[in-house]
XYZ file of C-alpha atoms in Angstrom:
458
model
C 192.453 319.316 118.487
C 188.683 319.655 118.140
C 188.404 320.355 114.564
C 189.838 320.063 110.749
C 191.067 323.719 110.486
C 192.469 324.113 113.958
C 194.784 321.051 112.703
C 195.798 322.650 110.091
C 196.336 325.970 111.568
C 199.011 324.187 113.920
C 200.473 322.286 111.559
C 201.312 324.840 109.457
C 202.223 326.906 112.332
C 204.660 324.082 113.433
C 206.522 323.414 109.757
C 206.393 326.706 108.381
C 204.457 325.531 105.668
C 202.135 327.981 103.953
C 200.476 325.901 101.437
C 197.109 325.160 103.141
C 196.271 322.380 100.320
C 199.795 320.745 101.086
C 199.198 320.644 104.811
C 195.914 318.625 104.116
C 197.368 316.244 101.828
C 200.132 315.768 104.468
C 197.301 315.676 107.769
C 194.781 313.181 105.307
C 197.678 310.461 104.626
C 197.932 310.454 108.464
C 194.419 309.991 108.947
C 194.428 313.426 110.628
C 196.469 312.605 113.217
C 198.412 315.615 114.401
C 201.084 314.298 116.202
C 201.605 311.816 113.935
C 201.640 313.802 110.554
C 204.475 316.335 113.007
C 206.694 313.388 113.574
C 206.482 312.291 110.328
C 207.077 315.335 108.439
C 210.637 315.937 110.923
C 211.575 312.591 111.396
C 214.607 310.697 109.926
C 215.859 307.944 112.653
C 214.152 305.355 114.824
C 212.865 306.502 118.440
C 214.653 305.675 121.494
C 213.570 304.264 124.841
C 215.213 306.359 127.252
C 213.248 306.924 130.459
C 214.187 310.383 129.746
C 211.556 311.751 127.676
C 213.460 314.282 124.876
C 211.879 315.546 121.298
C 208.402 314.343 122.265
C 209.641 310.905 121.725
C 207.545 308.858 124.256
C 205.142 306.982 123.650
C 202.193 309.191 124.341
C 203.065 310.347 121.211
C 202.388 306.991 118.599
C 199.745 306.815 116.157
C 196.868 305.656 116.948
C 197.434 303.352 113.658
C 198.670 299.690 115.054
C 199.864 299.597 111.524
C 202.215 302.045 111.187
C 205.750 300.958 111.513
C 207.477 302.796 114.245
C 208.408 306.531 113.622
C 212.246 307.646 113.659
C 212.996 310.633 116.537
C 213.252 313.851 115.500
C 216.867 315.157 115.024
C 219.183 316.980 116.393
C 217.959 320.719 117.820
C 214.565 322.050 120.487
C 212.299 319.896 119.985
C 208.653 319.528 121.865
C 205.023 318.769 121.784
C 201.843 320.624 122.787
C 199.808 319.723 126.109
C 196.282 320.628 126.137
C 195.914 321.256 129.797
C 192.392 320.945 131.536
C 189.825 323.162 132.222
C 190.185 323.058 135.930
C 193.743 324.031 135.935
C 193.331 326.718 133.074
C 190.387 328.151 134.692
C 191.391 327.855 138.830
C 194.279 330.417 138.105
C 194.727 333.053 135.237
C 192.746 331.638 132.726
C 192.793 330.781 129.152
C 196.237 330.974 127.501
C 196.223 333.184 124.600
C 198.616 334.039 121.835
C 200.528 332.794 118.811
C 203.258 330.046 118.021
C 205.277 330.585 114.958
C 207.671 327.483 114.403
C 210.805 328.080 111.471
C 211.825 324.932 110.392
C 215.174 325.021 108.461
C 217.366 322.239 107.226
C 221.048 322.355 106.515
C 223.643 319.191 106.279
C 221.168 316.632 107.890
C 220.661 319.140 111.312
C 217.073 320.669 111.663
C 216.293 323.309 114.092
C 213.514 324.586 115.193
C 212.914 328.130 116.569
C 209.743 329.065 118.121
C 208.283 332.735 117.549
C 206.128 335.008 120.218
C 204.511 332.997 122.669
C 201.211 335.017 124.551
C 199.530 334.070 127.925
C 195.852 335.735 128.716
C 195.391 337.672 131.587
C 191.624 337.543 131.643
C 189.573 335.027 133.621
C 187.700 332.145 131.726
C 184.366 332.197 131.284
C 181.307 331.640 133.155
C 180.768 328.844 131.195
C 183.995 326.863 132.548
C 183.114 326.029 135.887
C 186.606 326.364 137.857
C 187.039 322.633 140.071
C 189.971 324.789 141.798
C 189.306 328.097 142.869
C 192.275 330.835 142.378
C 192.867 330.637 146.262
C 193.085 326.906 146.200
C 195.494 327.124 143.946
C 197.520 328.764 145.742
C 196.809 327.269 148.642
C 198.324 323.762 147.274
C 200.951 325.312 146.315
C 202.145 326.993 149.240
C 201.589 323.511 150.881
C 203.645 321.963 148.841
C 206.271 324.416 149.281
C 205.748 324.306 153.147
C 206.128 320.580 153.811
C 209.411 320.823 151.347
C 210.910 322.934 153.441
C 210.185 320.977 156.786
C 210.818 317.612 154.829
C 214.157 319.010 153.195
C 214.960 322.090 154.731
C 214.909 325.819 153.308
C 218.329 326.730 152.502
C 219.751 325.073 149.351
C 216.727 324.229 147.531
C 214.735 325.441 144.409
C 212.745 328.356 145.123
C 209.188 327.279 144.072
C 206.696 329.448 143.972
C 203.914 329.624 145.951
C 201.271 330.188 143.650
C 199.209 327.858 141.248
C 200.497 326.139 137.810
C 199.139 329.240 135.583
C 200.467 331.999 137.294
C 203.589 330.270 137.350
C 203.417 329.808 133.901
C 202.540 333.246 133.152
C 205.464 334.678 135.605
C 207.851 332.145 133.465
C 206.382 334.028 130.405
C 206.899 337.665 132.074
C 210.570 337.164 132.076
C 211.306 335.400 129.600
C 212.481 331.812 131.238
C 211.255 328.032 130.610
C 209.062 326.622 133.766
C 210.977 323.801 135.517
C 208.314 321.491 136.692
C 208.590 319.052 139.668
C 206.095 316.490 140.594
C 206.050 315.268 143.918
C 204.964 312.010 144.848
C 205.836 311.779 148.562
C 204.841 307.859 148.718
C 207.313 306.837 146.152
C 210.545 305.226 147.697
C 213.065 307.472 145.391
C 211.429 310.766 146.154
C 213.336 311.188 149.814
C 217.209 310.407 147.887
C 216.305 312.391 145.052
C 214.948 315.714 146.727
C 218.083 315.316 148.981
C 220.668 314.603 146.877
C 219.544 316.091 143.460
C 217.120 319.085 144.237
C 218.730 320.273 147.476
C 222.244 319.642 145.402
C 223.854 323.317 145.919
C 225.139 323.104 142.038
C 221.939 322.207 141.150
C 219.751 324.909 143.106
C 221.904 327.686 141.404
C 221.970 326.876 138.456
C 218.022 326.059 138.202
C 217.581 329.526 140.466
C 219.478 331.271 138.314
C 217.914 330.498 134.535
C 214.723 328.879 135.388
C 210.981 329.381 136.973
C 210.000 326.711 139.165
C 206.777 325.477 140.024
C 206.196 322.184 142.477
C 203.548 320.185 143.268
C 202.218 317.503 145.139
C 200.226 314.107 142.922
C 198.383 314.110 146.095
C 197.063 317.522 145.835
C 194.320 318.316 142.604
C 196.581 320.674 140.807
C 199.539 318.114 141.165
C 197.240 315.269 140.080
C 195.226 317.214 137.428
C 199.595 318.340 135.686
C 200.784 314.415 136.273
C 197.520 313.503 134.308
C 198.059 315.723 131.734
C 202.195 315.129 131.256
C 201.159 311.426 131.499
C 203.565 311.040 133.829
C 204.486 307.163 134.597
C 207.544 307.078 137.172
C 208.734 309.127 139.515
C 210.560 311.341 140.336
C 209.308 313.494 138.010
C 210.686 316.912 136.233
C 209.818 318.483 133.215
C 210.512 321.857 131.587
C 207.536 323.558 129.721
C 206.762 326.948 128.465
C 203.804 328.387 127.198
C 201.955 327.440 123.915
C 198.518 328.531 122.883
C 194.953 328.475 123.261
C 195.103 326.167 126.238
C 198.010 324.439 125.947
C 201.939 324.447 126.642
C 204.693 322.933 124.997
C 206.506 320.437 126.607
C 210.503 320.322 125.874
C 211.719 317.892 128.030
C 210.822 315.551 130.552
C 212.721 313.169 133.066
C 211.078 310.362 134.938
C 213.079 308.331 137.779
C 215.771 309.095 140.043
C 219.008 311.009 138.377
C 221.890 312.883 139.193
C 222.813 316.508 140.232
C 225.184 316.022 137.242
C 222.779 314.121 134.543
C 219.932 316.891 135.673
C 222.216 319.255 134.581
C 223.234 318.315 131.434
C 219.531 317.973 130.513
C 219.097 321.096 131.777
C 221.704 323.007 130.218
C 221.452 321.214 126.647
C 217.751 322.404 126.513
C 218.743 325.552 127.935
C 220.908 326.071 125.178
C 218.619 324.839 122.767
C 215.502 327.289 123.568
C 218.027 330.083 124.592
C 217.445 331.657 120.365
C 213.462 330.947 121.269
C 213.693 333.147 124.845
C 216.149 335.921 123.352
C 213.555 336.583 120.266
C 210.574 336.505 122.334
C 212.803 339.034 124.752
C 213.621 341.097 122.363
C 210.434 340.484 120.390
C 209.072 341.867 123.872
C 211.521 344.578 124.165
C 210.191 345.344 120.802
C 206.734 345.585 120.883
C 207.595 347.827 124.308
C 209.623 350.360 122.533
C 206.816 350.832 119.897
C 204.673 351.178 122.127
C 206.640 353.715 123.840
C 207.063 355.389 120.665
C 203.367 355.402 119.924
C 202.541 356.918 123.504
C 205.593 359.733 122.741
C 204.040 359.749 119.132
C 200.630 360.204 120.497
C 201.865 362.849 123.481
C 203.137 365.084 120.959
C 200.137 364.651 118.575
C 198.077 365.514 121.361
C 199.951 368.299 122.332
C 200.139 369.702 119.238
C 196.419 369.050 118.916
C 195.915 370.965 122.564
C 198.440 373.234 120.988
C 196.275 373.940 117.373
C 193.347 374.164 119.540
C 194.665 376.559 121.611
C 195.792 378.683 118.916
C 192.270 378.113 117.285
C 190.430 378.891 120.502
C 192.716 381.826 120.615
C 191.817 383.402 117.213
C 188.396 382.677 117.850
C 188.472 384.398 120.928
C 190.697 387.465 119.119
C 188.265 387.529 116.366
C 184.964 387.596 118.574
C 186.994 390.216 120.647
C 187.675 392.220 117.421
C 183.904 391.824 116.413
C 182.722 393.019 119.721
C 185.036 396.162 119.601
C 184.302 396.833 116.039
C 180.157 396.372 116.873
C 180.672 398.880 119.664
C 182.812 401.251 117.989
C 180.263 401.153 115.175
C 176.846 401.264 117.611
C 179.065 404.404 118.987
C 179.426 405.723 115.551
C 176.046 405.823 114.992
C 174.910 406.877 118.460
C 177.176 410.022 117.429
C 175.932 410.273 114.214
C 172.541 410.277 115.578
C 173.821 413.006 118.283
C 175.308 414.878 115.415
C 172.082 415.106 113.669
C 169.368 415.463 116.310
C 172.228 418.675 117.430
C 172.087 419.414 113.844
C 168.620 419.670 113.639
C 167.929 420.990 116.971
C 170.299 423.696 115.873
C 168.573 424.298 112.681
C 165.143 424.688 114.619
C 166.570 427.039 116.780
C 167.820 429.215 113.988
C 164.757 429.301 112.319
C 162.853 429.884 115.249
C 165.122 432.498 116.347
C 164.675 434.224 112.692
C 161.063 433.669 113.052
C 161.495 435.462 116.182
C 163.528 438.391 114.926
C 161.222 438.812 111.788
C 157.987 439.004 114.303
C 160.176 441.463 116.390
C 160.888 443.597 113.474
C 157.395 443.612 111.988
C 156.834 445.051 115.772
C 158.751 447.480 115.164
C 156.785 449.117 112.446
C 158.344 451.659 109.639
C 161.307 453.557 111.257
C 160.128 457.375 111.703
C 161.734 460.165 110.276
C 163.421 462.676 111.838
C 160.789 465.416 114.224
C 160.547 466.675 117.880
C 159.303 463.620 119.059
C 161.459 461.319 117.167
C 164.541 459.866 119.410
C 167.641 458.543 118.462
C 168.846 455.484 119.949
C 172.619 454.551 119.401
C 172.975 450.574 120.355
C 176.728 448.981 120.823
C 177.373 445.279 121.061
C 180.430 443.403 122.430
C 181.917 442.331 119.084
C 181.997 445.982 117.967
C 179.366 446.252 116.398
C 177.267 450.208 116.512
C 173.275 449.791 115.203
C 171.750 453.105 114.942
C 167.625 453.714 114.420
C 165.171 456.529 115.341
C 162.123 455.562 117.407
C 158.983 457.712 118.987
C 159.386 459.082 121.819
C 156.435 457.058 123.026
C 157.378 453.647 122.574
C 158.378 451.383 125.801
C 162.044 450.172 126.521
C 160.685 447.022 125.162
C 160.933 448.271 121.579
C 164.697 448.656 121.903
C 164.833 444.676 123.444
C 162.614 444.090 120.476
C 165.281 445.871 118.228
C 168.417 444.630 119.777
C 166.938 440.784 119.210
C 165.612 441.601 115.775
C 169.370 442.468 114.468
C 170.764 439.495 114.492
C 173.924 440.538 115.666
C 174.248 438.977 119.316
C 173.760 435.221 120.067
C 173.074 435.394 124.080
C 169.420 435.181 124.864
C 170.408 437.163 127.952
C 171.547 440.502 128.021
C 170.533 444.071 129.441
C 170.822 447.740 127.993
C 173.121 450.014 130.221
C 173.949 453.458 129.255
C 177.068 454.674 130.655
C 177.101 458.401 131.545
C 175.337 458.142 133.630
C 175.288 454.375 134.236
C 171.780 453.347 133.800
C 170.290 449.210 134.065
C 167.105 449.252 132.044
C 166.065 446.267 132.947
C 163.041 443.866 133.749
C 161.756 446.488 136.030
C 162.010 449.323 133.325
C 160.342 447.310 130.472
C 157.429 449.569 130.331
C 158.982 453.130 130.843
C 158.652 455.328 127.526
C 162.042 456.479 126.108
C 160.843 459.958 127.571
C 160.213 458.589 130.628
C 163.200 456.550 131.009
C 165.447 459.866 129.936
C 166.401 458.755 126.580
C 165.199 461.775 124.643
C 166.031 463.241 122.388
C 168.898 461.161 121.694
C 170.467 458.020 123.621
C 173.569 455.727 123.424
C 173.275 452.374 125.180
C 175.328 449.203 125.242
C 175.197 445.541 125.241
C 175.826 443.951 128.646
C 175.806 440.024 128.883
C 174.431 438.680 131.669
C 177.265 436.246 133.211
């Protein structure tokens, strides 16, 4: 690790230790040595030599210190070490690994266990800054290779199924369903490699049961990838497997590694007993997984029904917005109605009103026409007027005055609201109208006396 805090950040990550000022004190009387100050702090025995490399107890993992006396293997329980891997391999396929590591360490009757928390891969590709020496497709294109010359060199019934796509995405499809990445290294010039592909990989027992729990991912130390992952596990004999999952920021964790030739059977007892031991780390990040799914599920259905019930409020709002702006409209138009009545009302009112006066106006000018009514004499005639409500009006007039006069009269009464009428007299039936206008009563045969009616005009 580059720096002071991202050594203690893992270390306390690894021992579940929260005190940041204990951490330091532990990491300082190492000298700062990661690995070291890990191995120390979980030790309790002294390390073995097996070729098989188990707990992180190989010797890529000493102090740097010739001093120190040698450190005692971890005990029983999953045990592992981080691999930063290079830039070429991190950035020729997904990218950088991203995520968290959270490591319990509990300790019961001289057994410690360990038990990893959420692991997290990035999907993003690494920066421009990272120059890529492999390219995605060549990648891929070294693995399918691989997996090619396998199956002509071995056959392509009973063997792993290796995937034909680079280290990350391998790692990342590991991650995706929750499995550890079996890792085989292929050195085709070493003089095991032929027994041990044919008698231990292509072993039926063995293809099933590493088919069946396990991602694997092959490659060639002649190829870069293959080179670039032998580098990085420090692997020193072949045949090589190891099993790995993913770590963070750039690095995986190793849990077991076995150099030289073995057995269908010894294969799977390493297998299995790591199997066994990471199975609590795979179910929690499953179900951690599983977890974080249903929440988020329940945050989509959470924010569905907040959203609907936000579409449905606004609705409802638009709604009431709409009902009151419809209600405004119909009350401004029942109210510019009102008033255009009103208005009607009064100009009738008033229109009304000037007619009256100017028909009383009228009626007093006709009866000022009129002059005094003359009493009774030989050339005084009596002119009996009924209208069609009833109504008998009785007045003398000279003889001498014009059928006009008794229009003039008849308007001047008050008592009939038609502007167009004639005087008839019935016995015998007589029209006086436009044409008789300026007869005298004597002329017209009204004298001495005459009774004449109303007729409307239809």
């Amino acid at each position: 690790m580059a720096d002071v805090s991202d050594k203690l950040a893992y270390f306390q990550a690894i021992t579940g230790l929260e005190d940041p000022d204990l951490c330091s004190e532990i990491l300082a009387a190492h000298d700062w040595d990661l690995e070291l100050a890990i191995s120390s702090f979980t030790s309790t025995s002294n390390p073995t030599t097996d070729t098989t490399t188990h707990r992180g107890g190989d010797n890529n993992f000493q102090s740097s210190s010739q001093s120190e006396p040698p450190l005692p293997p971890p005990p029983p329980g999953l045990a592992w070490k981080l691999i930063k891997l290079p830039v070429s391999v991190i950035s020729g396929s997904l990218g950088l690994i991203t995520g968290a590591i959270g490591l319990g360490l509990w300790a019961a009757g001289g057994v410690l266990s360990y038990s990893l928390g959420f692991m997290g891969l990035g999907s993003g590709p690494s920066s421009s800054a990272s120059a890529p020496l492999v390219s995605v497709s060549a990648a891929t294109t070294e693995a399918m290779d691989f997996v090619a010359a396998f199956e002509r060199d071995y056959g392509n019934t009973t063997k792993p199924n290796f995937v034909s796509e680079g280290f990350m995405d391998a790692l990342q499809r590991s991650r995706n369903s929750f499995k550890l990445l079996f890792v085989y290294l292929h050195s085709p010039d070493h003089p095991d490699t032929p027994s041990f592909c044919r008698r231990t990989l292509c072993s039926e027992t063995f293809v099933e049961f590493v088919n069946q729990n396990f991602v694997c991912w092959g490659g060639s130390i002649r190829a870069s990838e293959g080179f670039k992952m032998s580098n990085s596990l420090k692997a020193s004999r072949f045949p090589f497997c190891a099993l790995v999952m993913a770590a963070t920021n750039q690095r995986i964790a190793l849990l077991q590694q076995v150099e030289g030739p073995k057995s269908p059977e010894e294969m799977l007892v390493t297998l299995q007993r790591v199997l066994e031991e990471s199975s609590p780390v795979l179910v929690a990040a499953r179900l951690d997984a599983e977890e974080r799914r249903n929440n988020m599920r329940l945050r989509e259905e959470q924010d569905a029904a907040y959203r609907a019930a936000l579409e449905a409020d606004q609705a409802r709002e638009r709604q009431r917005r709409e009902e009151e702006e419809r209600l405004a409209r119909e009350a401004a138009e029942a109210e510019r109605k009102r008033k255009e009545e009103e208005e009607a009302r009064e100009r009738a009112a008033q229109e009304a009103a000037e007619k009256q006066a100017a028909l009383a106006k009228l009626r007093q000018e006709k009866a000022q026409s009129l002059g005094e009514e003359p009493e009774k004499g030989p050339n005084v005639t009596q002119v009996l007027v009924r209208f069609p409500n009833g109504v008998r009006k009785e007045r003398r007039f000279n003889s001498t005055v014009t059928i006009q006069s008794l229009y003039d009269y008849v308007d001047s009464l008050d008592c009939l609201e038609a502007e167009s009428y004639s005087l008839v007299s019935n016995f015998p039936r007589v029209v006086y109208g436009q044409e008789k206008l300026t007869l005298s009563l004597k002329e017209a045969g009204l004298h001495p006396q005459a009774s004449l009616f109303v007729e409307l005009s239809s």
